[in-house]
Amino acid sequence: MAMSKFPRVPRAAKPPKSPVTKVSRGVPDDQTLLDALVANRELDVGDLAKQFGLKGDDRRLLRQRLKYLSEAGHLDKRGRKTFGAVGALPDTGVCEVVEADIDGELWVQWGKPDEKVKAPLARLAPLKETTVQTPPAVGDRIFARFEKTSDGWVAHLIKVLDQGAPKVVGVVRISRQRKGATEYRLESVSRKTRENYILTGQGLDALEDGDVVVAAPVGGITRYGPKPAKVIEVIGKEDEPKVASIMSIHSHGLSIGFNADTELEAKSAKAPGLGKRTDLRDLPFITIDPSDAKDHDDAVYAHRDEDEANPGGYIVWVAIADVAHYVTPGSSLDKDARDKGNSTYFPDRVEPMLPHVLSSGLCSLQESENRATLAVRMVFNAAGKKIGHKFVRGLMRSAAKLSYEQAQAAIDGNPDDKTGPLVETLIKPLWEAHACLTRGRNIRQPLHINSPERKITLDADGKVVKIEPRVSLDAMQLIEEMMIQANVSAAETLEKHKTPLIFRVHEAPSLEKIGNLADFLATLGLPWTKGEPPRTERFNALLDGQKDGPHAEIINEVVLRTQMQAHYSPENYGHFGLNLDNYAHFTSPIRRYADLVVHRGLIRALKLGDDGLTDYEIKTLKDTAEHITETERRSMKAEREAIERYIAAFLQDKVGATFQGRIVGVTRFGLFVKLSETGADGIIPVSSLGNDYFVHDDVQHALIGQRSGERWRLGTNIEVELMEAMPITGGLVFKMLSEPEAADPYAPRARLGVRARTGQAFQPRTGKPGPKTGGRPKGFIPQGAKNAKKKKKR
């Protein structure tokens, strides 16, 4: 098309002309129409016609009049024949939670995101006590009922339609295109998707290369190229050390901070007096925790039982912070705590379940401070069996705050100025009681699986200084066993009083998993009867019998994978790993909501106050159990990903270095490796293992060479070279330096396979290359070619 010689001058937009219509006494004037829409908020043409008794031509004239009012901006067109008053919301509708204000209140917006005229924001009303589902969060889509109040529009939740709308955490990459345009790309930090996005929308000029942002994909699925996304929030820079935790927090949708009402309730909290509580301040409780612990949930005290009927027995007291006194059902503190489910721990920070003023203040059992407590007095006989227990709601005062290392050094004969005076009176009796409980533990036979942990040390700037194995001390085992017994006592008490509770359950391995274990052990020449019911004693006999053998690590790994995952449930399925019939979490209410629910159950069952478990909480225990199971697993994933990113940053300048490690995972696409020194996890791609084609054998948990029969098995100790470290995703890629395990001469030959890279088959016996897979037989003519030949002949 030929262009005009002179540029066109844009004209100002004219208002729409009022339609020329016949005069009709039936069609009301404009103001009457608008008043009707304001009164009804939303009506279609048919409803308006019925309301004013319009028929025939009058209905046509009504449609023209409504169209004019819509184009003039006096009303909103909400469908082909539906109209509403400007600034009004329908009775019900689908909306999106678009923001949370400084007070923590959520605001929603009705309508489609691409509409030119945005509907007014509506405040989401507090959920009713009868609402069972998890509260929505920013980005969620909900179905709500709208109400006009003197303070504006209010939305009442009917149903959450899309919990956790998709969001992407990524790094901004800015590039200049050939025509001078600037392209803003987003590289996802997720190792699972590794998708790229094109950033769209306003405010892109403010972004810098390397910004870490939270974005939301927009529009439909694109056929080619990256999907579009819009930036929601800038959360850091990729070169900031502490951004590793921030990325994990946002990637998994963890709640950050608390709303204003929660903070106000926490600051307004008052410590209780003695009142009707049992006075435990004369009992010399002590806390024993990690050296960097800020919150102290539990304190312990033990002594010999003076009862002649229990010779060699011990009394063990466990005092737990009385969080239920401060966090009451239905309060803002309670809603935030339930939403979070638990505290989440990162190398550089903690996202707590409760505000700091409670978690590290009034609820924490600090030294020499009066603290509200829910305590249990347990009696053990000489064999370490618990023969009685009693719960009291009291007031206690910690005699000393010790670290695990302090307590261990004191009992080992190296006390310091603080522990020296406590050795004979407090520390030795605790260790004697622990020896008693250990006898009972050995009889009970919990699983003996070894699962080492690593400790990451950061400097003031948040950079990793060192990564080292976390040492297991007797002091840690002492506290662990006493906490387990307190948890058992809580579950037994609630069961006895028929009070519903949330159990911590760990079911026995499935028959399928036991069968897989038996098949694997058969490859090592170790017998295991598939039909035998799973028992911890049987697993322990296997683990202990092979702990000094060449296959100890791989057997430990496979037995661990055979176990089910623990979770929370209002139904009692027992705890297989601990070999206990009744088990619940009671000892950490500062950092776990499950424990707070159990505390309230004990208060209700034992009539220890009016702030116990409510009927509504009992009614919704199943939903609560499922929710806190999900929040626990979400936190575990976030913690693990943050640690992986910190370790990848630590190893970034060590590319090319060699490390000792162990194969901890075998898949068809490669081997997963854990380094011995740092505990870092990475992958060796199958394509880098050599020219042989490796088949994944899920029975042997191994990759086996098609021609050579050489094997890479789960648990094998190897040497690797670091090829790539990616701090943004936490990914590590290694190269194998060790030689594979020789072929098993008695193993059956592998079936004909396909080489991973060339697609070439191998003859099972000769190992010589065979024909290309997918090739056509000799003399084969495609159907299209046959038809072409026929046409040519014609």
mmCIF file with all atom_site columns, C-alpha atoms in Angstrom, residues 215-401:
data_model
loop_
_atom_site.group_PDB
_atom_site.id
_atom_site.type_symbol
_atom_site.label_atom_id
_atom_site.label_alt_id
_atom_site.label_comp_id
_atom_site.label_asym_id
_atom_site.label_entity_id
_atom_site.label_seq_id
_atom_site.pdbx_PDB_ins_code
_atom_site.Cartn_x
_atom_site.Cartn_y
_atom_site.Cartn_z
_atom_site.occupancy
_atom_site.B_iso_or_equiv
_atom_site.pdbx_formal_charge
_atom_site.auth_seq_id
_atom_site.auth_comp_id
_atom_site.auth_asym_id
_atom_site.auth_atom_id
_atom_site.pdbx_PDB_model_num
ATOM 1   C CA . ALA A 1 215 ? 7.359  -13.754 38.018 1.00 0.00 ? 215 ALA A CA 1
ATOM 2   C CA . ALA A 1 216 ? 4.012  -15.135 36.878 1.00 0.00 ? 216 ALA A CA 1
ATOM 3   C CA . PRO A 1 217 ? 3.516  -16.744 33.459 1.00 0.00 ? 217 PRO A CA 1
ATOM 4   C CA . VAL A 1 218 ? 0.834  -14.926 31.454 1.00 0.00 ? 218 VAL A CA 1
ATOM 5   C CA . GLY A 1 219 ? -1.296 -15.800 28.463 1.00 0.00 ? 219 GLY A CA 1
ATOM 6   C CA . GLY A 1 220 ? -1.747 -19.192 26.891 1.00 0.00 ? 220 GLY A CA 1
ATOM 7   C CA . ILE A 1 221 ? 0.778  -21.740 25.756 1.00 0.00 ? 221 ILE A CA 1
ATOM 8   C CA . THR A 1 222 ? 3.049  -20.409 23.016 1.00 0.00 ? 222 THR A CA 1
ATOM 9   C CA . ARG A 1 223 ? 3.727  -22.684 20.108 1.00 0.00 ? 223 ARG A CA 1
ATOM 10  C CA . TYR A 1 224 ? 7.320  -21.570 19.613 1.00 0.00 ? 224 TYR A CA 1
ATOM 11  C CA . GLY A 1 225 ? 9.898  -19.934 21.834 1.00 0.00 ? 225 GLY A CA 1
ATOM 12  C CA . PRO A 1 226 ? 9.809  -18.887 25.479 1.00 0.00 ? 226 PRO A CA 1
ATOM 13  C CA . LYS A 1 227 ? 6.543  -18.219 27.278 1.00 0.00 ? 227 LYS A CA 1
ATOM 14  C CA . PRO A 1 228 ? 5.710  -14.670 28.368 1.00 0.00 ? 228 PRO A CA 1
ATOM 15  C CA . ALA A 1 229 ? 5.805  -13.743 32.055 1.00 0.00 ? 229 ALA A CA 1
ATOM 16  C CA . LYS A 1 230 ? 5.389  -10.601 34.132 1.00 0.00 ? 230 LYS A CA 1
ATOM 17  C CA . VAL A 1 231 ? 7.544  -9.595  37.102 1.00 0.00 ? 231 VAL A CA 1
ATOM 18  C CA . ILE A 1 232 ? 5.832  -9.621  40.475 1.00 0.00 ? 232 ILE A CA 1
ATOM 19  C CA . GLU A 1 233 ? 8.730  -8.805  42.774 1.00 0.00 ? 233 GLU A CA 1
ATOM 20  C CA . VAL A 1 234 ? 12.517 -8.312  42.737 1.00 0.00 ? 234 VAL A CA 1
ATOM 21  C CA . ILE A 1 235 ? 13.986 -10.363 45.603 1.00 0.00 ? 235 ILE A CA 1
ATOM 22  C CA . GLY A 1 236 ? 17.751 -9.966  45.204 1.00 0.00 ? 236 GLY A CA 1
ATOM 23  C CA . LYS A 1 237 ? 20.850 -10.225 43.016 1.00 0.00 ? 237 LYS A CA 1
ATOM 24  C CA . GLU A 1 238 ? 22.373 -13.468 41.809 1.00 0.00 ? 238 GLU A CA 1
ATOM 25  C CA . ASP A 1 239 ? 25.811 -12.595 43.256 1.00 0.00 ? 239 ASP A CA 1
ATOM 26  C CA . GLU A 1 240 ? 24.485 -12.010 46.777 1.00 0.00 ? 240 GLU A CA 1
ATOM 27  C CA . PRO A 1 241 ? 25.407 -15.032 48.965 1.00 0.00 ? 241 PRO A CA 1
ATOM 28  C CA . LYS A 1 242 ? 22.204 -14.980 50.987 1.00 0.00 ? 242 LYS A CA 1
ATOM 29  C CA . VAL A 1 243 ? 19.975 -15.007 47.910 1.00 0.00 ? 243 VAL A CA 1
ATOM 30  C CA . ALA A 1 244 ? 20.195 -18.827 47.986 1.00 0.00 ? 244 ALA A CA 1
ATOM 31  C CA . SER A 1 245 ? 17.744 -18.981 50.891 1.00 0.00 ? 245 SER A CA 1
ATOM 32  C CA . ILE A 1 246 ? 15.518 -16.239 49.488 1.00 0.00 ? 246 ILE A CA 1
ATOM 33  C CA . MET A 1 247 ? 15.141 -18.143 46.209 1.00 0.00 ? 247 MET A CA 1
ATOM 34  C CA . SER A 1 248 ? 14.142 -21.292 48.076 1.00 0.00 ? 248 SER A CA 1
ATOM 35  C CA . ILE A 1 249 ? 11.623 -19.397 50.196 1.00 0.00 ? 249 ILE A CA 1
ATOM 36  C CA . HIS A 1 250 ? 9.890  -17.900 47.170 1.00 0.00 ? 250 HIS A CA 1
ATOM 37  C CA . SER A 1 251 ? 10.202 -21.006 44.980 1.00 0.00 ? 251 SER A CA 1
ATOM 38  C CA . HIS A 1 252 ? 8.219  -23.032 47.509 1.00 0.00 ? 252 HIS A CA 1
ATOM 39  C CA . GLY A 1 253 ? 5.777  -20.320 48.567 1.00 0.00 ? 253 GLY A CA 1
ATOM 40  C CA . LEU A 1 254 ? 6.848  -20.153 52.215 1.00 0.00 ? 254 LEU A CA 1
ATOM 41  C CA . SER A 1 255 ? 5.076  -17.502 54.281 1.00 0.00 ? 255 SER A CA 1
ATOM 42  C CA . ILE A 1 256 ? 7.411  -14.666 55.245 1.00 0.00 ? 256 ILE A CA 1
ATOM 43  C CA . GLY A 1 257 ? 6.873  -12.699 58.429 1.00 0.00 ? 257 GLY A CA 1
ATOM 44  C CA . PHE A 1 258 ? 3.547  -12.126 60.181 1.00 0.00 ? 258 PHE A CA 1
ATOM 45  C CA . ASN A 1 259 ? 0.565  -9.846  59.759 1.00 0.00 ? 259 ASN A CA 1
ATOM 46  C CA . ALA A 1 260 ? 0.077  -6.822  61.970 1.00 0.00 ? 260 ALA A CA 1
ATOM 47  C CA . ASP A 1 261 ? -2.576 -8.435  64.199 1.00 0.00 ? 261 ASP A CA 1
ATOM 48  C CA . THR A 1 262 ? -0.274 -11.386 64.887 1.00 0.00 ? 262 THR A CA 1
ATOM 49  C CA . GLU A 1 263 ? 2.636  -9.111  65.803 1.00 0.00 ? 263 GLU A CA 1
ATOM 50  C CA . LEU A 1 264 ? 0.360  -7.045  68.042 1.00 0.00 ? 264 LEU A CA 1
ATOM 51  C CA . GLU A 1 265 ? -0.958 -10.142 69.833 1.00 0.00 ? 265 GLU A CA 1
ATOM 52  C CA . ALA A 1 266 ? 2.597  -11.384 70.374 1.00 0.00 ? 266 ALA A CA 1
ATOM 53  C CA . LYS A 1 267 ? 3.792  -8.047  71.765 1.00 0.00 ? 267 LYS A CA 1
ATOM 54  C CA . SER A 1 268 ? 0.749  -7.849  74.025 1.00 0.00 ? 268 SER A CA 1
ATOM 55  C CA . ALA A 1 269 ? 1.256  -11.330 75.485 1.00 0.00 ? 269 ALA A CA 1
ATOM 56  C CA . LYS A 1 270 ? 1.837  -11.565 79.225 1.00 0.00 ? 270 LYS A CA 1
ATOM 57  C CA . ALA A 1 271 ? 3.566  -14.327 81.160 1.00 0.00 ? 271 ALA A CA 1
ATOM 58  C CA . PRO A 1 272 ? 1.196  -16.099 83.567 1.00 0.00 ? 272 PRO A CA 1
ATOM 59  C CA . GLY A 1 273 ? 1.589  -16.096 87.322 1.00 0.00 ? 273 GLY A CA 1
ATOM 60  C CA . LEU A 1 274 ? 1.551  -19.248 89.422 1.00 0.00 ? 274 LEU A CA 1
ATOM 61  C CA . GLY A 1 275 ? -2.238 -19.276 89.865 1.00 0.00 ? 275 GLY A CA 1
ATOM 62  C CA . LYS A 1 276 ? -3.504 -22.854 89.607 1.00 0.00 ? 276 LYS A CA 1
ATOM 63  C CA . ARG A 1 277 ? -0.265 -24.046 88.044 1.00 0.00 ? 277 ARG A CA 1
ATOM 64  C CA . THR A 1 278 ? 2.030  -26.548 89.740 1.00 0.00 ? 278 THR A CA 1
ATOM 65  C CA . ASP A 1 279 ? 5.146  -24.853 91.105 1.00 0.00 ? 279 ASP A CA 1
ATOM 66  C CA . LEU A 1 280 ? 8.156  -26.606 89.552 1.00 0.00 ? 280 LEU A CA 1
ATOM 67  C CA . ARG A 1 281 ? 10.685 -23.851 90.203 1.00 0.00 ? 281 ARG A CA 1
ATOM 68  C CA . ASP A 1 282 ? 12.502 -25.900 92.836 1.00 0.00 ? 282 ASP A CA 1
ATOM 69  C CA . LEU A 1 283 ? 13.320 -28.628 90.300 1.00 0.00 ? 283 LEU A CA 1
ATOM 70  C CA . PRO A 1 284 ? 16.750 -27.917 88.709 1.00 0.00 ? 284 PRO A CA 1
ATOM 71  C CA . PHE A 1 285 ? 15.814 -28.262 85.033 1.00 0.00 ? 285 PHE A CA 1
ATOM 72  C CA . ILE A 1 286 ? 18.522 -27.571 82.439 1.00 0.00 ? 286 ILE A CA 1
ATOM 73  C CA . THR A 1 287 ? 18.290 -26.970 78.704 1.00 0.00 ? 287 THR A CA 1
ATOM 74  C CA . ILE A 1 288 ? 20.737 -28.723 76.347 1.00 0.00 ? 288 ILE A CA 1
ATOM 75  C CA . ASP A 1 289 ? 20.596 -27.451 72.762 1.00 0.00 ? 289 ASP A CA 1
ATOM 76  C CA . PRO A 1 290 ? 22.799 -26.614 69.749 1.00 0.00 ? 290 PRO A CA 1
ATOM 77  C CA . SER A 1 291 ? 25.267 -23.845 70.529 1.00 0.00 ? 291 SER A CA 1
ATOM 78  C CA . ASP A 1 292 ? 23.531 -21.417 68.144 1.00 0.00 ? 292 ASP A CA 1
ATOM 79  C CA . ALA A 1 293 ? 19.959 -22.142 69.312 1.00 0.00 ? 293 ALA A CA 1
ATOM 80  C CA . LYS A 1 294 ? 17.784 -19.107 69.988 1.00 0.00 ? 294 LYS A CA 1
ATOM 81  C CA . ASP A 1 295 ? 14.598 -20.874 71.076 1.00 0.00 ? 295 ASP A CA 1
ATOM 82  C CA . HIS A 1 296 ? 14.565 -23.470 73.849 1.00 0.00 ? 296 HIS A CA 1
ATOM 83  C CA . ASP A 1 297 ? 11.464 -25.693 73.734 1.00 0.00 ? 297 ASP A CA 1
ATOM 84  C CA . ASP A 1 298 ? 12.520 -28.279 76.284 1.00 0.00 ? 298 ASP A CA 1
ATOM 85  C CA . ALA A 1 299 ? 14.323 -28.742 79.599 1.00 0.00 ? 299 ALA A CA 1
ATOM 86  C CA . VAL A 1 300 ? 15.197 -31.969 81.417 1.00 0.00 ? 300 VAL A CA 1
ATOM 87  C CA . TYR A 1 301 ? 15.893 -33.183 84.934 1.00 0.00 ? 301 TYR A CA 1
ATOM 88  C CA . ALA A 1 302 ? 16.501 -36.748 86.183 1.00 0.00 ? 302 ALA A CA 1
ATOM 89  C CA . HIS A 1 303 ? 17.300 -38.572 89.401 1.00 0.00 ? 303 HIS A CA 1
ATOM 90  C CA . ARG A 1 304 ? 17.153 -42.063 90.858 1.00 0.00 ? 304 ARG A CA 1
ATOM 91  C CA . ASP A 1 305 ? 13.753 -43.320 91.939 1.00 0.00 ? 305 ASP A CA 1
ATOM 92  C CA . GLU A 1 306 ? 13.709 -43.508 95.736 1.00 0.00 ? 306 GLU A CA 1
ATOM 93  C CA . ASP A 1 307 ? 10.725 -45.872 95.681 1.00 0.00 ? 307 ASP A CA 1
ATOM 94  C CA . GLU A 1 308 ? 11.840 -49.258 97.046 1.00 0.00 ? 308 GLU A CA 1
ATOM 95  C CA . ALA A 1 309 ? 9.334  -50.934 94.754 1.00 0.00 ? 309 ALA A CA 1
ATOM 96  C CA . ASN A 1 310 ? 11.375 -49.721 91.752 1.00 0.00 ? 310 ASN A CA 1
ATOM 97  C CA . PRO A 1 311 ? 15.013 -50.662 92.463 1.00 0.00 ? 311 PRO A CA 1
ATOM 98  C CA . GLY A 1 312 ? 17.440 -49.304 89.881 1.00 0.00 ? 312 GLY A CA 1
ATOM 99  C CA . GLY A 1 313 ? 14.699 -47.173 88.360 1.00 0.00 ? 313 GLY A CA 1
ATOM 100 C CA . TYR A 1 314 ? 14.798 -43.489 87.415 1.00 0.00 ? 314 TYR A CA 1
ATOM 101 C CA . ILE A 1 315 ? 12.518 -40.470 87.399 1.00 0.00 ? 315 ILE A CA 1
ATOM 102 C CA . VAL A 1 316 ? 12.837 -38.311 84.274 1.00 0.00 ? 316 VAL A CA 1
ATOM 103 C CA . TRP A 1 317 ? 11.190 -34.917 84.003 1.00 0.00 ? 317 TRP A CA 1
ATOM 104 C CA . VAL A 1 318 ? 10.690 -33.235 80.631 1.00 0.00 ? 318 VAL A CA 1
ATOM 105 C CA . ALA A 1 319 ? 9.377  -29.654 80.707 1.00 0.00 ? 319 ALA A CA 1
ATOM 106 C CA . ILE A 1 320 ? 8.070  -28.150 77.462 1.00 0.00 ? 320 ILE A CA 1
ATOM 107 C CA . ALA A 1 321 ? 7.245  -24.510 76.740 1.00 0.00 ? 321 ALA A CA 1
ATOM 108 C CA . ASP A 1 322 ? 3.535  -23.854 77.308 1.00 0.00 ? 322 ASP A CA 1
ATOM 109 C CA . VAL A 1 323 ? 2.901  -22.268 73.901 1.00 0.00 ? 323 VAL A CA 1
ATOM 110 C CA . ALA A 1 324 ? -0.835 -22.992 74.167 1.00 0.00 ? 324 ALA A CA 1
ATOM 111 C CA . HIS A 1 325 ? -1.106 -20.302 76.850 1.00 0.00 ? 325 HIS A CA 1
ATOM 112 C CA . TYR A 1 326 ? -0.022 -17.643 74.323 1.00 0.00 ? 326 TYR A CA 1
ATOM 113 C CA . VAL A 1 327 ? -1.366 -19.053 71.045 1.00 0.00 ? 327 VAL A CA 1
ATOM 114 C CA . THR A 1 328 ? -5.071 -19.649 71.563 1.00 0.00 ? 328 THR A CA 1
ATOM 115 C CA . PRO A 1 329 ? -7.539 -21.213 69.087 1.00 0.00 ? 329 PRO A CA 1
ATOM 116 C CA . GLY A 1 330 ? -8.920 -18.772 66.531 1.00 0.00 ? 330 GLY A CA 1
ATOM 117 C CA . SER A 1 331 ? -6.435 -16.002 67.310 1.00 0.00 ? 331 SER A CA 1
ATOM 118 C CA . SER A 1 332 ? -4.361 -14.293 64.636 1.00 0.00 ? 332 SER A CA 1
ATOM 119 C CA . LEU A 1 333 ? -1.289 -15.959 66.142 1.00 0.00 ? 333 LEU A CA 1
ATOM 120 C CA . ASP A 1 334 ? -2.972 -19.319 65.728 1.00 0.00 ? 334 ASP A CA 1
ATOM 121 C CA . LYS A 1 335 ? -4.003 -18.688 62.122 1.00 0.00 ? 335 LYS A CA 1
ATOM 122 C CA . ASP A 1 336 ? -0.489 -17.640 61.121 1.00 0.00 ? 336 ASP A CA 1
ATOM 123 C CA . ALA A 1 337 ? 1.059  -20.583 62.977 1.00 0.00 ? 337 ALA A CA 1
ATOM 124 C CA . ARG A 1 338 ? -1.269 -23.067 61.293 1.00 0.00 ? 338 ARG A CA 1
ATOM 125 C CA . ASP A 1 339 ? -0.661 -21.518 57.892 1.00 0.00 ? 339 ASP A CA 1
ATOM 126 C CA . LYS A 1 340 ? 3.119  -21.869 58.306 1.00 0.00 ? 340 LYS A CA 1
ATOM 127 C CA . GLY A 1 341 ? 2.813  -25.307 59.898 1.00 0.00 ? 341 GLY A CA 1
ATOM 128 C CA . ASN A 1 342 ? 6.376  -25.278 61.172 1.00 0.00 ? 342 ASN A CA 1
ATOM 129 C CA . SER A 1 343 ? 9.552  -23.230 61.315 1.00 0.00 ? 343 SER A CA 1
ATOM 130 C CA . THR A 1 344 ? 11.943 -23.548 58.369 1.00 0.00 ? 344 THR A CA 1
ATOM 131 C CA . TYR A 1 345 ? 15.681 -23.508 58.941 1.00 0.00 ? 345 TYR A CA 1
ATOM 132 C CA . PHE A 1 346 ? 18.248 -22.233 56.427 1.00 0.00 ? 346 PHE A CA 1
ATOM 133 C CA . PRO A 1 347 ? 22.026 -21.815 56.828 1.00 0.00 ? 347 PRO A CA 1
ATOM 134 C CA . ASP A 1 348 ? 21.654 -18.039 57.157 1.00 0.00 ? 348 ASP A CA 1
ATOM 135 C CA . ARG A 1 349 ? 18.195 -17.537 58.647 1.00 0.00 ? 349 ARG A CA 1
ATOM 136 C CA . VAL A 1 350 ? 15.072 -19.031 60.176 1.00 0.00 ? 350 VAL A CA 1
ATOM 137 C CA . GLU A 1 351 ? 11.514 -18.491 58.995 1.00 0.00 ? 351 GLU A CA 1
ATOM 138 C CA . PRO A 1 352 ? 9.816  -19.035 62.386 1.00 0.00 ? 352 PRO A CA 1
ATOM 139 C CA . MET A 1 353 ? 6.333  -20.343 63.033 1.00 0.00 ? 353 MET A CA 1
ATOM 140 C CA . LEU A 1 354 ? 5.872  -17.804 65.855 1.00 0.00 ? 354 LEU A CA 1
ATOM 141 C CA . PRO A 1 355 ? 7.017  -14.176 66.133 1.00 0.00 ? 355 PRO A CA 1
ATOM 142 C CA . HIS A 1 356 ? 10.440 -13.611 67.668 1.00 0.00 ? 356 HIS A CA 1
ATOM 143 C CA . VAL A 1 357 ? 9.026  -12.032 70.830 1.00 0.00 ? 357 VAL A CA 1
ATOM 144 C CA . LEU A 1 358 ? 7.451  -15.410 71.648 1.00 0.00 ? 358 LEU A CA 1
ATOM 145 C CA . SER A 1 359 ? 9.770  -17.974 70.016 1.00 0.00 ? 359 SER A CA 1
ATOM 146 C CA . SER A 1 360 ? 12.940 -16.487 71.516 1.00 0.00 ? 360 SER A CA 1
ATOM 147 C CA . GLY A 1 361 ? 11.264 -14.665 74.372 1.00 0.00 ? 361 GLY A CA 1
ATOM 148 C CA . LEU A 1 362 ? 8.265  -15.583 76.501 1.00 0.00 ? 362 LEU A CA 1
ATOM 149 C CA . CYS A 1 363 ? 7.969  -19.162 75.212 1.00 0.00 ? 363 CYS A CA 1
ATOM 150 C CA . SER A 1 364 ? 11.690 -19.924 75.325 1.00 0.00 ? 364 SER A CA 1
ATOM 151 C CA . LEU A 1 365 ? 12.844 -21.659 78.530 1.00 0.00 ? 365 LEU A CA 1
ATOM 152 C CA . GLN A 1 366 ? 15.572 -19.171 79.281 1.00 0.00 ? 366 GLN A CA 1
ATOM 153 C CA . GLU A 1 367 ? 18.018 -19.555 82.127 1.00 0.00 ? 367 GLU A CA 1
ATOM 154 C CA . SER A 1 368 ? 16.896 -18.159 85.518 1.00 0.00 ? 368 SER A CA 1
ATOM 155 C CA . GLU A 1 369 ? 13.564 -16.925 84.108 1.00 0.00 ? 369 GLU A CA 1
ATOM 156 C CA . ASN A 1 370 ? 10.104 -18.053 85.226 1.00 0.00 ? 370 ASN A CA 1
ATOM 157 C CA . ARG A 1 371 ? 8.425  -19.794 82.347 1.00 0.00 ? 371 ARG A CA 1
ATOM 158 C CA . ALA A 1 372 ? 5.014  -21.407 81.789 1.00 0.00 ? 372 ALA A CA 1
ATOM 159 C CA . THR A 1 373 ? 5.384  -25.106 81.051 1.00 0.00 ? 373 THR A CA 1
ATOM 160 C CA . LEU A 1 374 ? 3.524  -28.292 80.296 1.00 0.00 ? 374 LEU A CA 1
ATOM 161 C CA . ALA A 1 375 ? 5.680  -30.961 81.916 1.00 0.00 ? 375 ALA A CA 1
ATOM 162 C CA . VAL A 1 376 ? 5.641  -34.728 82.232 1.00 0.00 ? 376 VAL A CA 1
ATOM 163 C CA . ARG A 1 377 ? 7.092  -36.818 85.064 1.00 0.00 ? 377 ARG A CA 1
ATOM 164 C CA . MET A 1 378 ? 8.053  -40.288 83.782 1.00 0.00 ? 378 MET A CA 1
ATOM 165 C CA . VAL A 1 379 ? 9.045  -43.349 85.798 1.00 0.00 ? 379 VAL A CA 1
ATOM 166 C CA . PHE A 1 380 ? 11.338 -46.031 84.304 1.00 0.00 ? 380 PHE A CA 1
ATOM 167 C CA . ASN A 1 381 ? 12.296 -49.358 85.795 1.00 0.00 ? 381 ASN A CA 1
ATOM 168 C CA . ALA A 1 382 ? 15.834 -50.738 85.781 1.00 0.00 ? 382 ALA A CA 1
ATOM 169 C CA . ALA A 1 383 ? 15.287 -52.292 82.346 1.00 0.00 ? 383 ALA A CA 1
ATOM 170 C CA . GLY A 1 384 ? 14.459 -48.895 80.860 1.00 0.00 ? 384 GLY A CA 1
ATOM 171 C CA . LYS A 1 385 ? 10.743 -49.547 80.461 1.00 0.00 ? 385 LYS A CA 1
ATOM 172 C CA . LYS A 1 386 ? 8.372  -46.691 81.214 1.00 0.00 ? 386 LYS A CA 1
ATOM 173 C CA . ILE A 1 387 ? 6.031  -47.856 83.989 1.00 0.00 ? 387 ILE A CA 1
ATOM 174 C CA . GLY A 1 388 ? 4.187  -44.611 84.658 1.00 0.00 ? 388 GLY A CA 1
ATOM 175 C CA . HIS A 1 389 ? 3.857  -40.931 83.800 1.00 0.00 ? 389 HIS A CA 1
ATOM 176 C CA . LYS A 1 390 ? 1.913  -37.816 84.800 1.00 0.00 ? 390 LYS A CA 1
ATOM 177 C CA . PHE A 1 391 ? 1.408  -34.438 83.104 1.00 0.00 ? 391 PHE A CA 1
ATOM 178 C CA . VAL A 1 392 ? 1.226  -31.127 84.985 1.00 0.00 ? 392 VAL A CA 1
ATOM 179 C CA . ARG A 1 393 ? 0.787  -27.550 83.858 1.00 0.00 ? 393 ARG A CA 1
ATOM 180 C CA . GLY A 1 394 ? 3.249  -25.554 85.849 1.00 0.00 ? 394 GLY A CA 1
ATOM 181 C CA . LEU A 1 395 ? 5.756  -22.779 86.290 1.00 0.00 ? 395 LEU A CA 1
ATOM 182 C CA . MET A 1 396 ? 9.454  -23.650 86.023 1.00 0.00 ? 396 MET A CA 1
ATOM 183 C CA . ARG A 1 397 ? 12.828 -21.917 86.074 1.00 0.00 ? 397 ARG A CA 1
ATOM 184 C CA . SER A 1 398 ? 15.824 -23.252 84.123 1.00 0.00 ? 398 SER A CA 1
ATOM 185 C CA . ALA A 1 399 ? 18.919 -23.705 86.285 1.00 0.00 ? 399 ALA A CA 1
ATOM 186 C CA . ALA A 1 400 ? 21.335 -23.615 83.339 1.00 0.00 ? 400 ALA A CA 1
ATOM 187 C CA . LYS A 1 401 ? 21.517 -23.289 79.575 1.00 0.00 ? 401 LYS A CA 1
#
